[in-house]
Amino acid sequence: MNAKRILVVDNEPKMRRILELSLKNLGHEVQQAADGREALAAIEQGAFDLVLSDLRMPNMDGIALLEALRERGEDVPVIVLTAYGTIETAVAAMKLGAVDYILRPFEIETIELAVSRVLAMRAVQLENRFLRDELARGWGEFIGTSAPMRQLYELIGQVAPARSNVFVVGETGTGKELVARALHEASGRSGLFVPINCAAIPAELLESELFGHARGAFTGALRDRVGKCELSSGGTIFLDEITEMPLALQAKLLRVLQEGVIERLGSNASIPVDLRVVAATNRDPQAAVDEGLLRRDLYFRLNVVR
């Protein structure tokens, strides 16, 4: 499982530290908050994949935190931890969106299992949401048994298992996305195939589409959004019409490919990603470089296999 950002909310420093160490041992990035107010401030600064929160805290307790998250439209999952559990508080927490309710004292293995279960469930939810959109759009398939097509199938079979980025070149309508999908399906990578048409999205929105954004990053950003790069981590992202991407955004994409991390628009939090990129264009890519439409360094990074 990829490393996730987890927020631990508890007014007891010792308990926060115990949870932090346990979650870091699982490979996750952990931030602490002493109460609900600090937690909301942290969430405003950057997205989290999971929140572990005590119920009884000064200033703002766990129930008030859940209410605030619900009012703001945040969909981050919350696991509630409490030594003062009753059926009423459990029901109230679940109604406000808590995904689990754990009584203290507890074995640390119980927390670790709950965290792993919730994060796995969260990943499935994001994938299902994306796949519903994909299925509504419709998927194509290759046809053809001619010698050139057989050569193409053989090349796809050779390239697919590698981690190498691939550049697919061809005129509009010749099946570049079919090649990209076939590469992904034969790659053995467990993540999603995520296509994005760089020419079909306004330049001012493309960065958010690629990298996601934090709530309040711009007018209309009412909640955190996962970008296509983050969604395709562990899978394949298909960047169609890459030469139509603004040069400034190409520079940011190059940095992502070099460093393996992204930052959501409006957030300074670094999120690790495992990307395999298939890029495509209906232009001659070398001519696009010469014309200043495609950064030379990005072209070399993407054009591992053509």
Short mmCIF file of C-alpha atoms in Angstrom, two decimals:
data_model
loop_
_atom_site.label_atom_id
_atom_site.label_comp_id
_atom_site.label_asym_id
_atom_site.label_seq_id
_atom_site.Cartn_x
_atom_site.Cartn_y
_atom_site.Cartn_z
CA MET A 1 0.00 0.00 0.00
CA ASN A 2 1.29 3.46 -0.84
CA ALA A 3 2.16 5.75 2.07
CA LYS A 4 -0.82 7.82 3.22
CA ARG A 5 -1.18 11.03 5.23
CA ILE A 6 -2.87 10.40 8.58
CA LEU A 7 -3.94 12.96 11.18
CA VAL A 8 -3.93 11.85 14.85
CA VAL A 9 -6.19 13.98 17.09
CA ASP A 10 -5.91 13.46 20.86
CA ASN A 11 -5.37 15.76 23.83
CA GLU A 12 -2.94 13.30 25.44
CA PRO A 13 0.61 13.79 24.04
CA LYS A 14 1.66 10.27 25.03
CA MET A 15 -1.23 8.68 23.13
CA ARG A 16 -0.56 10.85 20.08
CA ARG A 17 3.08 9.76 20.13
CA ILE A 18 2.22 6.05 20.46
CA LEU A 19 -0.16 6.24 17.52
CA GLU A 20 2.32 8.27 15.48
CA LEU A 21 5.12 5.73 15.96
CA SER A 22 2.84 2.82 15.15
CA LEU A 23 1.53 4.40 11.96
CA LYS A 24 4.99 5.50 10.85
CA ASN A 25 6.13 1.90 11.26
CA LEU A 26 3.45 1.04 8.69
CA GLY A 27 5.07 3.52 6.31
CA HIS A 28 2.58 6.37 6.65
CA GLU A 29 3.14 10.10 7.13
CA VAL A 30 1.61 11.26 10.41
CA GLN A 31 0.67 14.68 11.77
CA GLN A 32 -0.62 15.43 15.28
CA ALA A 33 -3.37 17.71 16.61
CA ALA A 34 -4.32 18.25 20.27
CA ASP A 35 -8.03 18.93 19.66
CA GLY A 36 -10.66 19.47 17.00
CA ARG A 37 -9.66 23.06 16.30
CA GLU A 38 -6.06 22.12 15.60
CA ALA A 39 -7.30 19.26 13.45
CA LEU A 40 -9.45 21.56 11.29
CA ALA A 41 -6.53 23.96 10.90
CA ALA A 42 -4.31 21.09 9.77
CA ILE A 43 -6.91 19.87 7.27
CA GLU A 44 -7.18 23.37 5.85
CA GLN A 45 -3.43 23.32 5.20
CA GLY A 46 -3.38 20.00 3.36
CA ALA A 47 -5.37 16.90 2.52
CA PHE A 48 -5.33 13.76 4.69
CA ASP A 49 -6.28 10.23 3.75
CA LEU A 50 -7.46 9.33 7.25
CA VAL A 51 -8.17 10.92 10.65
CA LEU A 52 -7.90 9.12 14.00
CA SER A 53 -9.70 11.18 16.64
CA ASP A 54 -10.44 10.91 20.33
CA LEU A 55 -13.95 11.91 21.43
CA ARG A 56 -13.35 13.80 24.68
CA MET A 57 -11.06 16.79 24.09
CA PRO A 58 -11.01 20.44 25.20
CA ASN A 59 -11.96 23.31 22.87
CA MET A 60 -13.57 21.04 20.26
CA ASP A 61 -14.37 17.39 20.91
CA GLY A 62 -14.58 14.53 18.44
CA ILE A 63 -18.32 14.86 17.77
CA ALA A 64 -17.95 18.59 17.06
CA LEU A 65 -15.02 17.78 14.74
CA LEU A 66 -17.15 15.27 12.82
CA GLU A 67 -19.95 17.84 12.55
CA ALA A 68 -17.52 20.47 11.24
CA LEU A 69 -16.07 18.08 8.67
CA ARG A 70 -19.56 17.20 7.49
CA GLU A 71 -20.61 20.85 7.22
CA ARG A 72 -17.51 21.63 5.15
CA GLY A 73 -18.14 18.75 2.78
CA GLU A 74 -14.91 16.94 3.70
CA ASP A 75 -15.05 13.25 2.82
CA VAL A 76 -11.92 12.14 4.70
CA PRO A 77 -12.65 8.93 6.68
CA VAL A 78 -12.52 9.22 10.48
CA ILE A 79 -11.84 6.47 13.04
CA VAL A 80 -13.07 7.43 16.52
CA LEU A 81 -11.10 6.36 19.62
CA THR A 82 -12.60 6.77 23.08
CA ALA A 83 -12.45 5.51 26.66
CA TYR A 84 -15.98 6.74 27.30
CA GLY A 85 -17.92 4.66 24.82
CA THR A 86 -21.67 4.30 24.93
CA ILE A 87 -24.14 3.08 22.35
CA GLU A 88 -25.41 6.66 22.01
CA THR A 89 -22.00 8.16 21.26
CA ALA A 90 -21.18 5.35 18.83
CA VAL A 91 -24.43 5.90 16.95
CA ALA A 92 -23.91 9.68 16.93
CA ALA A 93 -20.37 9.31 15.58
CA MET A 94 -21.43 6.87 12.86
CA LYS A 95 -24.32 9.11 11.79
CA LEU A 96 -21.84 11.96 11.37
CA GLY A 97 -19.65 9.86 9.09
CA ALA A 98 -17.19 7.99 11.33
CA VAL A 99 -16.14 4.76 9.64
CA ASP A 100 -15.05 2.90 12.79
CA TYR A 101 -15.36 3.20 16.56
CA ILE A 102 -12.66 1.73 18.84
CA LEU A 103 -12.81 1.62 22.64
CA ARG A 104 -9.79 2.36 24.81
CA PRO A 105 -7.71 0.72 26.12
CA PHE A 106 -6.86 -1.16 22.95
CA GLU A 107 -4.06 -3.25 21.51
CA ILE A 108 -1.99 -1.31 18.99
CA GLU A 109 -2.54 -4.16 16.53
CA THR A 110 -6.26 -3.33 16.62
CA ILE A 111 -5.50 0.21 15.44
CA GLU A 112 -3.13 -1.00 12.74
CA LEU A 113 -5.70 -3.46 11.39
CA ALA A 114 -8.46 -0.84 11.44
CA VAL A 115 -6.26 1.72 9.64
CA SER A 116 -5.25 -0.79 6.96
CA ARG A 117 -8.88 -1.84 6.48
CA VAL A 118 -10.19 1.71 6.18
CA LEU A 119 -7.42 2.81 3.79
CA ALA A 120 -8.05 -0.24 1.60
CA MET A 121 -11.77 0.55 1.61
CA ARG A 122 -11.01 4.17 0.73
CA ALA A 123 -8.87 3.11 -2.23
CA VAL A 124 -11.66 0.87 -3.51
CA GLN A 125 -14.18 3.71 -3.20
CA LEU A 126 -11.98 6.07 -5.23
CA GLU A 127 -11.38 3.40 -7.86
CA ASN A 128 -15.06 2.54 -8.12
CA ARG A 129 -15.96 6.20 -8.52
CA PHE A 130 -13.44 6.56 -11.32
CA LEU A 131 -14.40 3.27 -13.01
CA ARG A 132 -18.08 4.24 -13.07
CA ASP A 133 -17.11 7.34 -15.02
CA GLU A 134 -14.92 5.29 -17.34
CA LEU A 135 -17.61 2.69 -18.01
CA ALA A 136 -20.11 5.40 -18.80
CA ARG A 137 -17.67 6.73 -21.40
CA GLY A 138 -17.11 3.32 -22.98
CA TRP A 139 -13.94 1.36 -23.73
CA GLY A 140 -12.68 0.29 -27.13
CA GLU A 141 -10.77 -2.81 -28.24
CA PHE A 142 -8.22 -3.62 -30.87
CA ILE A 143 -9.24 -5.41 -34.05
CA GLY A 144 -7.05 -6.64 -36.88
CA THR A 145 -4.70 -9.53 -37.64
CA SER A 146 -2.59 -8.03 -40.44
CA ALA A 147 1.20 -8.19 -40.28
CA PRO A 148 1.55 -4.57 -39.06
CA MET A 149 -1.03 -5.19 -36.32
CA ARG A 150 0.73 -8.39 -35.23
CA GLN A 151 3.97 -6.41 -35.02
CA LEU A 152 2.19 -3.84 -32.86
CA TYR A 153 0.84 -6.55 -30.53
CA GLU A 154 4.33 -8.03 -30.21
CA LEU A 155 5.85 -4.63 -29.39
CA ILE A 156 3.17 -3.96 -26.77
CA GLY A 157 3.86 -7.35 -25.20
CA GLN A 158 7.58 -6.60 -25.00
CA VAL A 159 7.24 -3.08 -23.59
CA ALA A 160 4.29 -3.52 -21.22
CA PRO A 161 6.05 -5.27 -18.28
CA ALA A 162 8.78 -2.61 -18.11
CA ARG A 163 8.55 0.52 -15.96
CA SER A 164 9.63 2.63 -18.93
CA ASN A 165 7.57 5.61 -20.01
CA VAL A 166 6.20 5.31 -23.54
CA PHE A 167 5.52 7.89 -26.26
CA VAL A 168 2.77 6.94 -28.72
CA VAL A 169 2.71 8.88 -31.98
CA GLY A 170 0.01 8.78 -34.64
CA GLU A 171 -2.63 10.77 -36.44
CA THR A 172 -5.98 11.47 -34.80
CA GLY A 173 -8.17 8.37 -34.80
CA THR A 174 -5.42 5.81 -35.28
CA GLY A 175 -5.85 4.23 -31.83
CA LYS A 176 -3.24 5.82 -29.56
CA GLU A 177 -5.41 5.36 -26.47
CA LEU A 178 -6.01 1.72 -27.37
CA VAL A 179 -2.24 1.23 -27.36
CA ALA A 180 -1.99 2.92 -23.97
CA ARG A 181 -4.78 0.77 -22.49
CA ALA A 182 -3.22 -2.40 -23.90
CA LEU A 183 0.15 -1.44 -22.39
CA HIS A 184 -1.48 -1.00 -19.00
CA GLU A 185 -3.53 -4.19 -19.13
CA ALA A 186 -0.45 -6.23 -20.04
CA SER A 187 1.82 -4.47 -17.55
CA GLY A 188 0.80 -6.34 -14.42
CA ARG A 189 0.51 -3.03 -12.56
CA SER A 190 -2.31 -3.23 -10.02
CA GLY A 191 -3.41 0.41 -10.17
CA LEU A 192 -5.80 2.20 -12.48
CA PHE A 193 -5.46 3.24 -16.10
CA VAL A 194 -6.26 6.96 -16.02
CA PRO A 195 -6.54 8.90 -19.31
CA ILE A 196 -6.50 12.68 -19.62
CA ASN A 197 -6.76 14.71 -22.81
CA CYS A 198 -4.50 17.73 -22.39
CA ALA A 199 -6.13 19.49 -25.35
CA ALA A 200 -9.69 19.10 -24.08
CA ILE A 201 -9.22 20.80 -20.69
CA PRO A 202 -8.73 24.57 -20.34
CA ALA A 203 -5.17 25.43 -19.40
CA GLU A 204 -6.22 27.07 -16.13
CA LEU A 205 -7.95 23.85 -14.99
CA LEU A 206 -5.44 21.31 -16.25
CA GLU A 207 -3.09 21.63 -13.26
CA SER A 208 -5.93 20.86 -10.84
CA GLU A 209 -7.02 17.96 -13.04
CA LEU A 210 -3.51 16.49 -12.97
CA PHE A 211 -2.40 17.15 -9.41
CA GLY A 212 -5.67 17.75 -7.53
CA HIS A 213 -6.37 20.68 -5.25
CA ALA A 214 -6.98 21.55 -1.64
CA ARG A 215 -10.23 23.06 -0.48
CA GLY A 216 -10.17 26.82 -0.99
CA ALA A 217 -7.29 26.70 -3.48
CA PHE A 218 -9.39 28.76 -5.89
CA THR A 219 -12.96 30.00 -6.29
CA GLY A 220 -15.26 27.01 -6.45
CA ALA A 221 -12.84 24.59 -4.77
CA LEU A 222 -15.29 23.56 -2.07
CA ARG A 223 -13.49 20.37 -1.05
CA ASP A 224 -10.19 18.55 -1.53
CA ARG A 225 -9.91 16.73 -4.84
CA VAL A 226 -7.63 13.85 -5.81
CA GLY A 227 -5.82 14.54 -9.09
CA LYS A 228 -5.27 12.10 -11.94
CA CYS A 229 -1.58 11.59 -11.10
CA GLU A 230 -2.42 10.55 -7.55
CA LEU A 231 -5.33 8.41 -8.74
CA SER A 232 -3.12 6.55 -11.21
CA SER A 233 -0.35 5.85 -8.68
CA GLY A 234 0.57 2.19 -9.03
CA GLY A 235 -1.08 2.11 -12.45
CA THR A 236 -0.73 4.06 -15.69
CA ILE A 237 -1.56 7.65 -16.59
CA PHE A 238 -2.21 8.37 -20.27
CA LEU A 239 -1.43 11.97 -21.26
CA ASP A 240 -3.06 12.41 -24.65
CA GLU A 241 -2.03 15.41 -26.79
CA ILE A 242 0.88 16.17 -24.45
CA THR A 243 2.11 18.92 -26.81
CA GLU A 244 -0.99 20.97 -25.94
CA MET A 245 0.00 21.17 -22.27
CA PRO A 246 1.25 24.65 -21.26
CA LEU A 247 5.03 24.83 -20.91
CA ALA A 248 4.85 25.96 -17.28
CA LEU A 249 2.79 22.89 -16.44
CA GLN A 250 5.19 20.69 -18.41
CA ALA A 251 7.93 21.87 -16.04
CA LYS A 252 5.85 20.80 -13.03
CA LEU A 253 5.14 17.43 -14.64
CA LEU A 254 8.86 16.94 -15.25
CA ARG A 255 9.56 17.57 -11.57
CA VAL A 256 6.93 14.96 -10.62
CA LEU A 257 8.57 12.41 -12.90
CA GLN A 258 12.02 13.19 -11.48
CA GLU A 259 11.10 13.23 -7.78
CA GLY A 260 8.10 10.88 -7.60
CA VAL A 261 5.97 13.28 -5.51
CA ILE A 262 3.12 15.68 -6.22
CA GLU A 263 1.66 18.66 -4.40
CA ARG A 264 -2.03 19.41 -4.69
CA LEU A 265 -2.87 22.92 -5.86
CA GLY A 266 -3.10 25.14 -2.78
CA SER A 267 -1.21 22.69 -0.54
CA ASN A 268 2.45 22.31 0.42
CA ALA A 269 2.09 18.66 1.42
CA SER A 270 4.15 16.25 -0.70
CA ILE A 271 2.34 13.08 -1.75
CA PRO A 272 4.45 10.14 -3.07
CA VAL A 273 3.25 8.65 -6.37
CA ASP A 274 4.32 5.63 -8.39
CA LEU A 275 3.71 6.73 -11.99
CA ARG A 276 4.08 5.04 -15.32
CA VAL A 277 3.37 7.57 -18.06
CA VAL A 278 2.17 6.87 -21.58
CA ALA A 279 2.14 10.13 -23.54
CA ALA A 280 0.69 10.67 -27.00
CA THR A 281 0.53 13.29 -29.72
CA ASN A 282 -0.75 13.60 -33.28
CA ARG A 283 2.24 15.84 -34.07
CA ASP A 284 5.82 14.96 -34.85
CA PRO A 285 7.19 15.25 -31.30
CA GLN A 286 10.67 16.32 -32.39
CA ALA A 287 9.11 19.07 -34.51
CA ALA A 288 7.02 20.08 -31.47
CA VAL A 289 10.26 20.40 -29.46
CA ASP A 290 11.84 22.50 -32.20
CA GLU A 291 8.74 24.74 -32.32
CA GLY A 292 8.79 25.28 -28.56
CA LEU A 293 5.56 23.38 -27.91
CA LEU A 294 7.19 20.55 -25.96
CA ARG A 295 10.04 20.89 -23.47
CA ARG A 296 13.11 19.02 -24.67
CA ASP A 297 13.90 17.63 -21.21
CA LEU A 298 10.32 16.38 -20.75
CA TYR A 299 10.40 14.80 -24.21
CA PHE A 300 13.57 12.88 -23.33
CA ARG A 301 11.99 11.76 -20.06
CA LEU A 302 8.84 10.48 -21.81
CA ASN A 303 10.36 9.17 -25.04
CA VAL A 304 12.00 6.09 -23.51
CA VAL A 305 10.07 3.82 -25.89
CA ARG A 306 8.28 5.17 -28.96
#
